[in-house]
Tab-separated table of C-alpha atoms and ligand atoms in Angstrom:
chain	number	residue	atom	x	y	z
A	235	MET	CA	238.949	202.363	112.293
A	236	ALA	CA	236.956	198.755	111.693
A	237	ILE	CA	235.985	197.071	115.016
A	238	PRO	CA	237.506	193.779	115.528
A	239	SER	CA	235.045	190.190	115.147
A	240	LEU	CA	235.833	188.368	118.968
A	241	THR	CA	236.777	185.024	117.934
A	242	GLU	CA	236.779	183.460	121.332
A	243	GLY	CA	235.011	183.485	124.509
A	244	ARG	CA	237.577	185.058	127.535
A	245	GLY	CA	233.953	185.282	129.767
A	246	ARG	CA	233.243	182.638	132.193
A	247	VAL	CA	231.254	180.966	129.971
A	248	ASP	CA	232.708	178.163	127.888
A	249	PHE	CA	232.026	179.336	124.774
A	250	ARG	CA	233.106	178.503	121.517
A	251	PHE	CA	231.805	180.611	118.365
A	252	GLY	CA	229.431	178.053	116.443
A	253	GLU	CA	228.839	175.822	119.286
A	254	CYS	CA	225.063	177.170	119.795
A	255	LEU	CA	223.513	177.905	116.492
A	256	ASN	CA	220.048	177.033	116.453
A	257	ASN	CA	219.699	177.205	120.136
A	258	SER	CA	216.575	179.914	119.438
A	259	ALA	CA	213.327	178.547	119.556
A	260	VAL	CA	211.832	182.100	120.124
A	261	THR	CA	209.064	182.150	117.099
A	262	LYS	CA	208.016	185.932	117.008
A	263	LYS	CA	209.967	189.006	115.857
A	264	ILE	CA	210.473	191.349	118.254
A	265	ILE	CA	210.366	195.345	116.638
A	266	ALA	CA	210.422	197.948	119.339
A	267	GLY	CA	211.403	202.017	118.816
A	268	ASN	CA	213.037	203.293	121.537
A	269	TRP	CA	212.394	207.406	121.321
A	270	LYS	CA	214.538	208.178	123.907
A	271	MET	CA	214.104	212.412	125.229
A	272	ASN	CA	212.797	213.091	121.780
A	273	LEU	CA	209.128	214.338	120.587
A	274	THR	CA	206.485	216.500	122.470
A	275	PRO	CA	203.295	214.574	123.476
A	276	ALA	CA	201.667	215.872	120.244
A	277	GLU	CA	204.407	214.914	118.336
A	278	SER	CA	204.327	211.642	119.733
A	279	VAL	CA	201.418	210.950	119.533
A	280	GLN	CA	201.692	212.181	115.521
A	281	LEU	CA	204.508	209.996	115.142
A	282	SER	CA	202.608	206.189	116.577
A	283	ASP	CA	199.880	207.209	114.230
A	284	ASN	CA	201.639	207.415	112.033
A	285	ILE	CA	202.546	204.261	112.774
A	286	GLN	CA	199.647	203.122	113.165
A	287	PHE	CA	198.016	203.717	110.127
A	288	GLY	CA	200.747	202.496	108.364
A	289	LEU	CA	200.659	198.773	109.517
A	290	ALA	CA	197.465	197.709	108.391
A	291	HIS	CA	197.891	194.181	109.349
A	292	ILE	CA	200.412	193.635	112.115
A	293	PRO	CA	201.004	189.119	111.489
A	294	ASN	CA	201.319	187.298	114.883
A	295	SER	CA	204.687	186.497	114.555
A	296	VAL	CA	205.667	190.355	114.990
A	297	GLU	CA	205.753	192.207	118.034
A	298	VAL	CA	205.591	196.250	117.587
A	299	ILE	CA	206.597	198.045	120.432
A	300	VAL	CA	206.662	201.297	120.535
A	301	CYS	CA	208.702	203.953	123.625
A	302	PRO	CA	208.249	206.795	123.815
A	303	SER	CA	209.364	209.032	126.709
A	304	MET	CA	207.651	208.954	130.182
A	305	ILE	CA	205.913	212.533	129.519
A	306	SER	CA	203.922	210.979	126.236
A	307	LEU	CA	203.023	207.015	127.350
A	308	SER	CA	199.567	208.411	128.595
A	309	ALA	CA	198.550	210.541	125.393
A	310	VAL	CA	199.884	207.360	123.045
A	311	ASN	CA	198.131	204.497	125.011
A	312	THR	CA	194.880	206.419	124.517
A	313	ARG	CA	196.344	206.247	120.420
A	314	LEU	CA	196.895	202.467	120.694
A	315	THR	CA	193.932	201.387	122.125
A	316	GLY	CA	192.560	198.437	120.295
A	317	SER	CA	195.800	198.605	118.394
A	318	SER	CA	198.329	195.464	118.167
A	319	ILE	CA	201.078	197.683	119.245
A	320	LYS	CA	202.202	197.440	122.772
A	321	LEU	CA	203.191	200.761	124.368
A	322	GLY	CA	206.779	200.283	126.705
A	323	ALA	CA	208.669	202.534	129.009
A	324	GLN	CA	211.930	203.631	129.038
A	325	ASN	CA	213.456	203.436	132.698
A	326	MET	CA	211.600	203.214	136.457
A	327	HIS	CA	212.217	203.186	139.534
A	328	PRO	CA	212.762	199.944	141.309
A	329	ALA	CA	209.929	200.570	144.579
A	330	LYS	CA	206.471	200.189	144.045
A	331	SER	CA	205.779	204.126	145.741
A	332	GLY	CA	207.842	206.401	148.489
A	333	ALA	CA	210.032	209.255	148.297
A	334	PHE	CA	212.014	209.295	144.987
A	335	THR	CA	211.469	212.816	143.538
A	336	GLY	CA	211.032	212.170	140.536
A	337	GLU	CA	210.915	209.153	139.043
A	338	CYS	CA	207.773	206.395	137.569
A	339	SER	CA	206.899	203.630	139.609
A	340	SER	CA	206.134	200.154	137.841
A	341	GLU	CA	202.428	200.784	138.322
A	342	MET	CA	202.238	204.253	137.162
A	343	LEU	CA	204.137	203.178	134.209
A	344	LYS	CA	200.975	199.772	133.847
A	345	ALA	CA	198.754	202.475	134.386
A	346	VAL	CA	199.436	204.502	131.321
A	347	GLY	CA	198.755	201.071	129.298
A	348	CYS	CA	202.927	199.925	129.425
A	349	THR	CA	203.745	196.238	129.109
A	350	TYR	CA	206.918	196.857	128.086
A	351	ILE	CA	209.882	198.186	130.485
A	352	ILE	CA	213.909	198.848	128.803
A	353	ILE	CA	216.027	198.780	131.785
A	354	GLY	CA	219.721	199.278	131.604
A	355	HIS	CA	219.566	201.041	128.698
A	356	SER	CA	223.855	201.594	128.233
A	357	GLU	CA	222.343	205.822	128.252
A	358	ARG	CA	221.258	205.347	131.484
A	359	ARG	CA	224.528	203.243	132.902
A	360	HIS	CA	227.274	204.990	130.575
A	361	VAL	CA	225.380	209.221	130.825
A	362	LEU	CA	223.362	208.631	134.291
A	363	GLY	CA	225.567	206.123	136.406
A	364	GLU	CA	223.302	202.952	136.408
A	365	LYS	CA	225.071	200.680	138.179
A	366	ASP	CA	224.111	196.078	138.218
A	367	ASP	CA	222.901	196.374	141.382
A	368	LEU	CA	220.279	199.559	140.943
A	369	ILE	CA	219.562	197.293	136.840
A	370	ASN	CA	218.997	193.994	138.711
A	371	GLN	CA	216.237	195.396	141.688
A	372	LYS	CA	214.603	196.843	138.365
A	373	MET	CA	214.439	194.045	136.602
A	374	ILE	CA	213.184	191.841	139.417
A	375	THR	CA	210.469	194.522	140.257
A	376	ALA	CA	209.321	194.375	136.941
A	377	LEU	CA	208.800	190.579	136.288
A	378	ASP	CA	207.442	190.779	139.695
A	379	SER	CA	204.980	193.238	138.532
A	380	ASP	CA	204.445	191.509	135.119
A	381	LEU	CA	205.997	194.051	133.070
A	382	ASN	CA	207.779	192.551	129.707
A	383	ALA	CA	210.932	193.506	130.809
A	384	ILE	CA	213.759	194.584	128.201
A	385	LEU	CA	217.808	194.359	129.894
A	386	CYS	CA	220.015	196.326	126.906
A	387	VAL	CA	223.504	194.979	127.915
A	388	GLY	CA	226.787	195.896	125.527
A	389	GLU	CA	230.353	196.605	126.143
A	390	THR	CA	232.144	200.054	125.022
A	391	GLU	CA	234.716	199.943	122.221
A	392	ILE	CA	237.517	199.863	124.733
A	393	GLU	CA	235.904	197.162	125.911
A	394	ARG	CA	235.635	195.394	122.991
A	395	ASP	CA	239.567	196.294	121.842
A	396	GLN	CA	240.630	194.628	124.773
A	397	ASN	CA	238.085	191.288	123.967
A	398	LEU	CA	236.628	192.014	127.354
A	399	THR	CA	233.040	191.823	125.113
A	400	PHE	CA	232.139	188.795	126.795
A	401	ASN	CA	233.802	189.291	130.238
A	402	VAL	CA	231.072	192.150	129.913
A	403	VAL	CA	228.191	190.856	128.398
A	404	GLU	CA	228.242	188.428	130.413
A	405	ARG	CA	228.768	190.504	133.947
A	406	GLN	CA	225.184	192.663	132.889
A	407	THR	CA	223.294	189.313	132.044
A	408	ARG	CA	224.192	187.681	135.516
A	409	LEU	CA	223.758	190.276	137.666
A	410	GLY	CA	221.204	192.128	136.041
A	411	LEU	CA	219.624	188.775	136.378
A	412	LEU	CA	220.456	187.992	139.657
A	413	GLY	CA	217.486	186.420	141.571
A	414	VAL	CA	215.632	185.774	138.949
A	415	SER	CA	214.132	182.521	138.669
A	416	GLU	CA	213.094	180.155	135.616
A	417	GLU	CA	209.337	181.173	135.638
A	418	LYS	CA	210.443	184.945	135.125
A	419	THR	CA	211.817	184.241	132.454
A	420	LYS	CA	209.033	184.078	130.061
A	421	SER	CA	208.812	188.034	130.179
A	422	LEU	CA	212.200	188.575	130.089
A	423	ILE	CA	213.642	189.788	126.808
A	424	ILE	CA	217.717	190.658	126.310
A	425	ALA	CA	218.986	193.871	124.007
A	426	TYR	CA	222.420	193.499	123.248
A	427	GLU	CA	223.350	196.778	122.190
A	428	PRO	CA	227.060	197.596	121.395
A	429	VAL	CA	228.030	201.173	123.345
A	430	TRP	CA	229.976	201.957	120.231
A	431	ALA	CA	227.096	201.226	117.602
A	432	ILE	CA	224.733	203.254	119.255
A	433	GLY	CA	223.915	206.594	117.454
A	434	THR	CA	227.393	206.335	115.787
A	435	GLY	CA	226.192	204.946	112.322
A	436	LYS	CA	228.535	201.583	113.607
A	437	THR	CA	226.626	199.315	112.952
A	438	ALA	CA	227.734	195.760	114.704
A	439	THR	CA	227.877	193.327	111.119
A	440	THR	CA	225.488	190.787	111.686
A	441	SER	CA	228.126	188.253	112.035
A	442	GLN	CA	229.465	190.172	115.081
A	443	ALA	CA	225.718	190.748	116.661
A	444	GLN	CA	225.407	186.911	115.928
A	445	GLU	CA	228.547	185.894	117.741
A	446	VAL	CA	227.507	187.460	120.780
A	447	HIS	CA	223.972	186.714	120.539
A	448	CYS	CA	224.619	182.987	120.326
A	449	PHE	CA	227.571	183.835	123.479
A	450	ILE	CA	224.132	185.558	125.221
A	451	ARG	CA	222.208	182.705	124.415
A	452	GLU	CA	224.519	180.004	125.667
A	453	LEU	CA	225.262	181.817	128.953
A	454	LEU	CA	221.171	181.736	129.333
A	455	ARG	CA	220.972	177.867	128.786
A	456	LYS	CA	223.384	177.636	131.793
A	457	MET	CA	221.107	179.977	133.988
A	458	PHE	CA	218.190	178.917	132.679
A	459	PRO	CA	218.464	175.377	131.802
A	460	SER	CA	214.575	174.834	130.770
A	461	PHE	CA	213.412	178.351	128.841
A	462	TYR	CA	216.633	179.334	127.709
A	463	GLY	CA	215.861	178.738	124.097
A	464	LYS	CA	212.266	180.620	124.424
A	465	ILE	CA	214.020	183.874	125.645
A	466	PRO	CA	214.436	186.672	122.447
A	467	ILE	CA	217.602	188.212	122.346
A	468	ILE	CA	217.111	191.286	120.602
A	469	TYR	CA	219.632	193.504	118.698
A	470	GLY	CA	220.107	197.210	119.024
A	471	GLY	CA	222.757	199.633	117.642
A	472	SER	CA	222.274	202.170	114.273
A	473	VAL	CA	219.353	199.506	112.686
A	474	THR	CA	218.295	201.224	109.926
A	475	PRO	CA	215.937	199.920	106.960
A	476	VAL	CA	218.774	198.585	104.919
A	477	ASN	CA	221.314	196.747	107.462
A	478	VAL	CA	217.652	195.473	109.978
A	479	GLU	CA	216.920	192.350	106.990
A	480	SER	CA	220.312	190.897	107.064
A	481	LEU	CA	220.062	191.061	110.716
A	482	LEU	CA	217.107	189.395	111.115
A	483	ALA	CA	218.448	186.950	109.092
A	484	GLU	CA	220.113	185.074	111.852
A	485	SER	CA	219.437	182.427	114.033
A	486	ASP	CA	220.122	183.992	117.392
A	487	ILE	CA	218.869	187.778	116.476
A	488	ASN	CA	215.313	188.030	117.346
A	489	GLY	CA	214.085	191.040	116.716
A	490	VAL	CA	215.524	194.915	116.898
A	491	LEU	CA	215.806	197.711	119.435
A	492	VAL	CA	215.977	200.808	117.197
A	493	GLY	CA	216.688	204.575	117.998
A	494	GLY	CA	216.413	207.119	115.773
A	495	ALA	CA	215.536	204.819	112.857
A	496	SER	CA	211.914	204.982	114.682
A	497	LEU	CA	211.916	208.709	115.317
A	498	LYS	CA	210.086	208.722	111.347
A	499	ALA	CA	207.320	206.868	110.749
A	500	ASP	CA	209.054	205.872	106.974
A	501	SER	CA	211.583	204.185	108.193
A	502	PHE	CA	210.363	202.522	111.648
A	503	LEU	CA	207.322	201.122	108.996
A	504	SER	CA	210.132	199.537	106.656
A	505	ILE	CA	211.709	197.815	109.693
A	506	VAL	CA	208.688	196.744	110.437
A	507	LYS	CA	208.121	195.509	107.133
A	508	ALA	CA	211.034	193.866	106.944
A	509	ALA	CA	210.168	191.753	109.928
A	510	CYS	CA	206.489	190.049	108.613
B	625	13P	P1	220.485	204.308	117.619
B	625	13P	O1	219.136	203.251	117.254
B	625	13P	O2	220.009	205.137	117.249
B	625	13P	O3	221.602	203.780	117.145
B	625	13P	O4	219.811	203.854	119.073
B	625	13P	C1	219.812	202.514	119.198
B	625	13P	C2	219.110	202.871	121.070
B	625	13P	O5	219.931	202.792	121.418
B	625	13P	C3	218.223	201.572	120.815
B	625	13P	O6	218.039	201.922	122.122
């Protein structure tokens, strides 16, 4: 079944599609690979080597980030020394340290070379039960720790069918960023990842994605009136070498967060090259 487009917002932001076009002042395209719970440390090193060797030169206009599993961060970091590819983690605990069995802190992630962190991914929200308040605590800690924090937001298929996309995206964005000062948005990235498009092969059409990105930009304008145009809004959900170009051509799509297609050097390299 085709995923319906939205016509008008029903969130608290008074939004009409088309009003906020060309509000992005983001100059870099961000291409991030989320490797999820895949690859051993040796396999991760191999993949990062292959990506690095395939990218002789990354222009200043493109930021390439790889996010291996926790267990592989240290090994991949060693290989990325001297490279302009950045390292990101997929999760962290909001506390600096303490009795939190199985968790990892922002300081630990920084110690193994992470400069990026993905927070509030839909798999953590919907499979592992993370709620907006926990995600907010993680965002506060990440930004206070000078990590670049990628806040993931996005609706389920049912929510889209019920025309709740803007409400959900607005709630997740507002609550995820509660208490975040305008100054801290220098290290903030929003990833719009519609849950129905993740790992399903059902990509949002470019206009469906742009429509929500536009809405998020308008929401950010209300929340952070001075810096809203500079906050990158990236898209995730079945991004491939085939659809990436048209997604990146949209004015408010400032990059992509790639799952499956980031696990093979060839496809990830094609995606990066589409941004260069
Ligand atoms: P896929 O690219 O596999 O759909 O995953 C998207 C994603 O969840 C990136 O964080």
